[in-house]
Structure formats: C-alpha cells, structure tokens
C-alpha cells in the first residue's frame, strides 16, 4: 500500500457527473448537517450515462483522486452510472494502491437494500441511464438480497439532458417521460415500485408521478442513501472521526462556476457559490 495522503479529518466528498448528485447531497446534509461537505460535479464531461465503461471508470477515478487530494477521507459517488461502472474496480483495485484507509461508497447498494422492504408484489422496475441499465448492477445487488424478485429495467437516455438543459418542467419533457413509463409498465403488470436509478430524476418527479399509477411507489434515492450513510458512519467510528465537523459546504465544477451556481439552486433549493477546478491540478 502507498499512502500519499494524510490522516487528517477532511470533508465528505460527494461526486457526480453533473448536478444530479446535489439531490443526494441535499438529503445527506439535511440528515447530518454537522459535517463538512465538498461537492464535485464533472459538468465539463457530463453526461456520463451514454459513455463507455472505460471512460466512465477513468473519469470517476480521476474525480475520486482529486477529492482525496483535497483532504476527503470518504467519498460518496452520488451517480448511478459511475457507481455501476467504476465503484467496484475503484474499491477492489485502486483503493488498496492509493490509500486503503480511505473509503468510496456508491448509491446502488443502499437503494437496493431499501427496495426489498418496499415491494409487496416482488415485481419492481429500475429506470436509469444506458450505462446503469446495461451494467445490470441493480439486478446483481437486489437479487443478492432477494433472489426471487422480478426486475424490469428501462434506459431513459433523454431524461438527463432534459434536466441538465432545464427542460424538466416544460411541456416537451412529457413526451419522453410518458414514453418510458408506459414502456416499463408494459413489461410487467405487477410492478408496485419503481427505482429512479439516476440522481437527476428527482427533478422530473412531478412529471413521472403524472404518468405512473398511484399504487406504484416511486423511489428517489437521496433519502435512502443519506440514512444508509448515517448508519455506516455509526458502525465505522474511525472513519467517522476522520470526517471533519465544521458545517462548511464547498461546491466545485469542472465547467463554468456561474452556470453551475444558477442551475444548482434548482437541485438544492438554495443559492450557492461554486468554484471551477481542473481535475489534473490541485486547486
Ligand atoms: N446522475 C447520473 C446518474 O445517477 C447520470 C448523469 C449522467 O448521465 O451523467 O446516473
């Protein structure tokens, strides 16, 4: 093991390809306001969801290393596409080489643990980006806890661009939302819960609700990821002591800070200031 980084307490790093992870950060900081948080959105290279495994892995590893270089001891990959394509390799192959005292967690496992307590019919659906759906990560995680569950999946490649371009509450979004909800519900008439397996989708929630029968529960991830993290920290006291508690929030983006500030407020319901960073340099 090579340890290039110090064991000083640092902020909890939260990473997403763009803005979506803010829906997760929002719930995490509501539940645990005492910690410092450092958010990184790789907006310059978003969306990730239509990219290849290799690129998503390389970009995510770069982001994780950058967050470590900023003092984070714990990083949450608040992006399903990156969790699906990169998390396992980073945890198993990269962390032992970088610094095995640090931890990187994703969003797919906590969501999978939740769904099995919610579905009664044991027929569920997962909506996500093409990367997440093609990875079959949800099937793997959920069937580990509950082998007899029936999972229908649907990639919704237009949903992230609708959100990133602030079209999520406009009329044009209805077409793409209805199309995918109808399609997935046709796959199995007994579905009683749908995982919104992309951290951008909570912004489309109103439209998704409009086209989903009321008896079907829609699962946005933020709340469950936050509860799971709280539980994880209570079980890992050493790591918890390395999460600094100063209630600071720092927002970084690889694209324009101004643009990030204006769109981020829709995800967080608050005004923030952001800083543009380059993942190659320590800034
Ligand atoms: N928010 C990301 C996720 O949860 C998707 C965004 C993207 O495609 O970059 O999958």
PDB file of C-alpha atoms in Angstrom, residues 27-186:
ATOM      1  CA  UNK A  27     -30.661  14.809   1.798  1.00  0.00           C
ATOM      2  CA  UNK A  28     -27.292  13.895   3.325  1.00  0.00           C
ATOM      3  CA  UNK A  29     -26.653  17.381   4.685  1.00  0.00           C
ATOM      4  CA  UNK A  30     -30.238  17.661   5.991  1.00  0.00           C
ATOM      5  CA  UNK A  31     -29.762  14.465   7.946  1.00  0.00           C
ATOM      6  CA  UNK A  32     -26.151  15.162   9.031  1.00  0.00           C
ATOM      7  CA  UNK A  33     -25.594  18.937   8.931  1.00  0.00           C
ATOM      8  CA  UNK A  34     -22.630  18.760  11.291  1.00  0.00           C
ATOM      9  CA  UNK A  35     -20.108  17.534   8.701  1.00  0.00           C
ATOM     10  CA  UNK A  36     -18.128  19.486   6.100  1.00  0.00           C
ATOM     11  CA  UNK A  37     -19.025  18.591   2.509  1.00  0.00           C
ATOM     12  CA  UNK A  38     -17.113  19.039  -0.728  1.00  0.00           C
ATOM     13  CA  UNK A  39     -19.187  18.538  -3.875  1.00  0.00           C
ATOM     14  CA  UNK A  40     -17.620  17.899  -7.251  1.00  0.00           C
ATOM     15  CA  UNK A  41     -19.609  17.940 -10.494  1.00  0.00           C
ATOM     16  CA  UNK A  42     -17.707  16.937 -13.615  1.00  0.00           C
ATOM     17  CA  UNK A  43     -20.005  19.131 -15.712  1.00  0.00           C
ATOM     18  CA  UNK A  44     -17.429  19.612 -18.455  1.00  0.00           C
ATOM     19  CA  UNK A  45     -17.650  15.904 -19.291  1.00  0.00           C
ATOM     20  CA  UNK A  46     -21.287  15.187 -18.407  1.00  0.00           C
ATOM     21  CA  UNK A  47     -23.383  13.269 -19.170  1.00  0.00           C
ATOM     22  CA  UNK A  48     -21.567  10.055 -18.297  1.00  0.00           C
ATOM     23  CA  UNK A  49     -24.581   7.801 -18.854  1.00  0.00           C
ATOM     24  CA  UNK A  50     -24.051   7.334 -22.571  1.00  0.00           C
ATOM     25  CA  UNK A  51     -20.274   6.794 -22.326  1.00  0.00           C
ATOM     26  CA  UNK A  52     -18.246   3.572 -22.410  1.00  0.00           C
ATOM     27  CA  UNK A  53     -17.229   1.611 -19.338  1.00  0.00           C
ATOM     28  CA  UNK A  54     -13.579   2.580 -19.781  1.00  0.00           C
ATOM     29  CA  UNK A  55     -14.235   6.323 -19.954  1.00  0.00           C
ATOM     30  CA  UNK A  56     -16.668   6.362 -17.025  1.00  0.00           C
ATOM     31  CA  UNK A  57     -14.119   4.433 -14.979  1.00  0.00           C
ATOM     32  CA  UNK A  58     -11.236   6.764 -15.909  1.00  0.00           C
ATOM     33  CA  UNK A  59     -13.236   9.937 -15.248  1.00  0.00           C
ATOM     34  CA  UNK A  60     -14.574   8.641 -11.941  1.00  0.00           C
ATOM     35  CA  UNK A  61     -11.159   7.524 -10.719  1.00  0.00           C
ATOM     36  CA  UNK A  62      -9.743  10.930 -11.609  1.00  0.00           C
ATOM     37  CA  UNK A  63     -12.537  12.624  -9.643  1.00  0.00           C
ATOM     38  CA  UNK A  64     -12.058  10.370  -6.618  1.00  0.00           C
ATOM     39  CA  UNK A  65      -8.297  11.035  -6.598  1.00  0.00           C
ATOM     40  CA  UNK A  66      -8.951  14.759  -6.838  1.00  0.00           C
ATOM     41  CA  UNK A  67     -11.342  14.636  -3.860  1.00  0.00           C
ATOM     42  CA  UNK A  68      -8.719  12.691  -1.884  1.00  0.00           C
ATOM     43  CA  UNK A  69      -6.135  15.337  -2.779  1.00  0.00           C
ATOM     44  CA  UNK A  70      -8.492  17.936  -1.275  1.00  0.00           C
ATOM     45  CA  UNK A  71      -8.439  16.083   2.049  1.00  0.00           C
ATOM     46  CA  UNK A  72     -11.554  13.881   1.777  1.00  0.00           C
ATOM     47  CA  UNK A  73     -11.264  10.586   3.636  1.00  0.00           C
ATOM     48  CA  UNK A  74     -14.669   9.396   2.486  1.00  0.00           C
ATOM     49  CA  UNK A  75     -16.151   9.890  -0.983  1.00  0.00           C
ATOM     50  CA  UNK A  76     -19.747   9.181  -1.975  1.00  0.00           C
ATOM     51  CA  UNK A  77     -20.218   8.505  -5.681  1.00  0.00           C
ATOM     52  CA  UNK A  78     -23.668  10.080  -5.967  1.00  0.00           C
ATOM     53  CA  UNK A  79     -24.061   8.959  -9.559  1.00  0.00           C
ATOM     54  CA  UNK A  80     -25.570   5.642 -10.589  1.00  0.00           C
ATOM     55  CA  UNK A  81     -23.699   5.491 -13.885  1.00  0.00           C
ATOM     56  CA  UNK A  82     -20.352   5.926 -12.108  1.00  0.00           C
ATOM     57  CA  UNK A  83     -21.381   3.610  -9.254  1.00  0.00           C
ATOM     58  CA  UNK A  84     -22.401   0.976 -11.804  1.00  0.00           C
ATOM     59  CA  UNK A  85     -19.319   1.190 -13.980  1.00  0.00           C
ATOM     60  CA  UNK A  86     -16.482   2.253 -11.701  1.00  0.00           C
ATOM     61  CA  UNK A  87     -17.175   1.712  -7.998  1.00  0.00           C
ATOM     62  CA  UNK A  88     -16.271  -1.956  -7.728  1.00  0.00           C
ATOM     63  CA  UNK A  89     -12.976  -1.536  -9.614  1.00  0.00           C
ATOM     64  CA  UNK A  90     -12.044   1.501  -7.548  1.00  0.00           C
ATOM     65  CA  UNK A  91     -12.853  -0.242  -4.264  1.00  0.00           C
ATOM     66  CA  UNK A  92     -11.126  -3.502  -5.150  1.00  0.00           C
ATOM     67  CA  UNK A  93      -8.213  -2.489  -7.365  1.00  0.00           C
ATOM     68  CA  UNK A  94      -7.422   1.193  -6.916  1.00  0.00           C
ATOM     69  CA  UNK A  95      -8.042   1.976  -3.247  1.00  0.00           C
ATOM     70  CA  UNK A  96      -5.543  -0.575  -1.932  1.00  0.00           C
ATOM     71  CA  UNK A  97      -2.888   1.097  -4.133  1.00  0.00           C
ATOM     72  CA  UNK A  98      -3.910   4.682  -3.364  1.00  0.00           C
ATOM     73  CA  UNK A  99      -4.680   4.557   0.356  1.00  0.00           C
ATOM     74  CA  UNK A 100      -6.608   1.752   1.969  1.00  0.00           C
ATOM     75  CA  UNK A 101      -7.648   3.853   4.966  1.00  0.00           C
ATOM     76  CA  UNK A 102      -9.980   5.870   2.725  1.00  0.00           C
ATOM     77  CA  UNK A 103     -13.416   4.774   1.610  1.00  0.00           C
ATOM     78  CA  UNK A 104     -15.511   5.207  -1.518  1.00  0.00           C
ATOM     79  CA  UNK A 105     -19.221   4.347  -1.388  1.00  0.00           C
ATOM     80  CA  UNK A 106     -21.924   4.380  -4.063  1.00  0.00           C
ATOM     81  CA  UNK A 107     -25.687   4.754  -4.366  1.00  0.00           C
ATOM     82  CA  UNK A 108     -26.799   1.440  -5.847  1.00  0.00           C
ATOM     83  CA  UNK A 109     -26.381  -0.753  -2.779  1.00  0.00           C
ATOM     84  CA  UNK A 110     -28.339   1.462  -0.340  1.00  0.00           C
ATOM     85  CA  UNK A 111     -31.155   1.775  -2.889  1.00  0.00           C
ATOM     86  CA  UNK A 112     -31.198  -1.991  -3.451  1.00  0.00           C
ATOM     87  CA  UNK A 113     -31.384  -2.678   0.282  1.00  0.00           C
ATOM     88  CA  UNK A 114     -34.357  -0.316   0.512  1.00  0.00           C
ATOM     89  CA  UNK A 115     -36.462  -1.663  -2.329  1.00  0.00           C
ATOM     90  CA  UNK A 116     -36.802  -5.156  -0.908  1.00  0.00           C
ATOM     91  CA  UNK A 117     -38.588  -3.719   2.133  1.00  0.00           C
ATOM     92  CA  UNK A 118     -40.917  -1.659  -0.029  1.00  0.00           C
ATOM     93  CA  UNK A 119     -42.223  -4.026  -2.704  1.00  0.00           C
ATOM     94  CA  UNK A 120     -45.099  -6.319  -1.751  1.00  0.00           C
ATOM     95  CA  UNK A 121     -45.573  -7.999  -5.135  1.00  0.00           C
ATOM     96  CA  UNK A 122     -41.817  -8.566  -5.552  1.00  0.00           C
ATOM     97  CA  UNK A 123     -42.153  -7.142  -9.044  1.00  0.00           C
ATOM     98  CA  UNK A 124     -40.189  -3.918  -9.449  1.00  0.00           C
ATOM     99  CA  UNK A 125     -38.725  -1.682 -12.122  1.00  0.00           C
ATOM    100  CA  UNK A 126     -35.493   0.281 -12.422  1.00  0.00           C
ATOM    101  CA  UNK A 127     -35.153   3.362 -14.601  1.00  0.00           C
ATOM    102  CA  UNK A 128     -31.674   4.725 -15.311  1.00  0.00           C
ATOM    103  CA  UNK A 129     -29.138   5.849 -17.867  1.00  0.00           C
ATOM    104  CA  UNK A 130     -27.976   3.479 -20.592  1.00  0.00           C
ATOM    105  CA  UNK A 131     -24.739   2.886 -18.642  1.00  0.00           C
ATOM    106  CA  UNK A 132     -26.553   1.950 -15.440  1.00  0.00           C
ATOM    107  CA  UNK A 133     -29.106  -0.295 -17.122  1.00  0.00           C
ATOM    108  CA  UNK A 134     -26.593  -2.099 -19.349  1.00  0.00           C
ATOM    109  CA  UNK A 135     -24.333  -2.783 -16.360  1.00  0.00           C
ATOM    110  CA  UNK A 136     -27.089  -4.891 -14.698  1.00  0.00           C
ATOM    111  CA  UNK A 137     -25.765  -3.620 -11.351  1.00  0.00           C
ATOM    112  CA  UNK A 138     -29.228  -3.280  -9.840  1.00  0.00           C
ATOM    113  CA  UNK A 139     -30.171  -6.843 -10.752  1.00  0.00           C
ATOM    114  CA  UNK A 140     -26.927  -8.112  -9.191  1.00  0.00           C
ATOM    115  CA  UNK A 141     -27.299  -6.148  -5.954  1.00  0.00           C
ATOM    116  CA  UNK A 142     -31.042  -6.719  -5.445  1.00  0.00           C
ATOM    117  CA  UNK A 143     -31.005 -10.421  -6.285  1.00  0.00           C
ATOM    118  CA  UNK A 144     -28.209 -10.904  -3.780  1.00  0.00           C
ATOM    119  CA  UNK A 145     -30.687  -9.966  -1.009  1.00  0.00           C
ATOM    120  CA  UNK A 146     -33.812 -11.288  -2.674  1.00  0.00           C
ATOM    121  CA  UNK A 147     -33.239 -13.887  -5.436  1.00  0.00           C
ATOM    122  CA  UNK A 148     -36.929 -14.347  -6.329  1.00  0.00           C
ATOM    123  CA  UNK A 149     -37.641 -10.691  -7.150  1.00  0.00           C
ATOM    124  CA  UNK A 150     -38.664  -9.837 -10.729  1.00  0.00           C
ATOM    125  CA  UNK A 151     -36.875  -6.755 -12.066  1.00  0.00           C
ATOM    126  CA  UNK A 152     -37.822  -4.933 -15.267  1.00  0.00           C
ATOM    127  CA  UNK A 153     -35.434  -2.249 -16.452  1.00  0.00           C
ATOM    128  CA  UNK A 154     -35.618   0.661 -18.847  1.00  0.00           C
ATOM    129  CA  UNK A 155     -32.908   3.030 -20.057  1.00  0.00           C
ATOM    130  CA  UNK A 156     -34.139   6.621 -20.396  1.00  0.00           C
ATOM    131  CA  UNK A 157     -31.328   8.321 -22.334  1.00  0.00           C
ATOM    132  CA  UNK A 158     -33.195  11.608 -22.847  1.00  0.00           C
ATOM    133  CA  UNK A 159     -34.022  12.291 -19.216  1.00  0.00           C
ATOM    134  CA  UNK A 160     -30.616  13.577 -18.056  1.00  0.00           C
ATOM    135  CA  UNK A 161     -30.296  16.037 -20.994  1.00  0.00           C
ATOM    136  CA  UNK A 162     -33.830  17.291 -20.190  1.00  0.00           C
ATOM    137  CA  UNK A 163     -32.744  18.009 -16.634  1.00  0.00           C
ATOM    138  CA  UNK A 164     -29.317  19.433 -17.492  1.00  0.00           C
ATOM    139  CA  UNK A 165     -30.925  21.786 -20.030  1.00  0.00           C
ATOM    140  CA  UNK A 166     -33.642  22.881 -17.587  1.00  0.00           C
ATOM    141  CA  UNK A 167     -36.424  21.401 -19.695  1.00  0.00           C
ATOM    142  CA  UNK A 168     -37.614  19.090 -16.904  1.00  0.00           C
ATOM    143  CA  UNK A 169     -40.743  21.078 -16.081  1.00  0.00           C
ATOM    144  CA  UNK A 170     -41.566  22.086 -19.664  1.00  0.00           C
ATOM    145  CA  UNK A 171     -44.164  20.508 -21.934  1.00  0.00           C
ATOM    146  CA  UNK A 172     -41.611  18.810 -24.169  1.00  0.00           C
ATOM    147  CA  UNK A 173     -40.491  16.626 -21.263  1.00  0.00           C
ATOM    148  CA  UNK A 174     -43.923  14.951 -21.052  1.00  0.00           C
ATOM    149  CA  UNK A 175     -43.372  13.003 -24.240  1.00  0.00           C
ATOM    150  CA  UNK A 176     -40.120  11.388 -23.088  1.00  0.00           C
ATOM    151  CA  UNK A 177     -41.326  10.759 -19.552  1.00  0.00           C
ATOM    152  CA  UNK A 178     -44.582   9.097 -20.625  1.00  0.00           C
ATOM    153  CA  UNK A 179     -42.808   7.031 -23.294  1.00  0.00           C
ATOM    154  CA  UNK A 180     -40.500   5.301 -20.816  1.00  0.00           C
ATOM    155  CA  UNK A 181     -43.034   4.886 -18.015  1.00  0.00           C
ATOM    156  CA  UNK A 182     -45.507   3.285 -20.433  1.00  0.00           C
ATOM    157  CA  UNK A 183     -42.808   1.032 -21.821  1.00  0.00           C
ATOM    158  CA  UNK A 184     -41.572  -0.276 -18.486  1.00  0.00           C
ATOM    159  CA  UNK A 185     -45.078  -0.825 -17.123  1.00  0.00           C
ATOM    160  CA  UNK A 186     -45.914  -2.892 -20.204  1.00  0.00           C
TER     161      UNK A 186
END
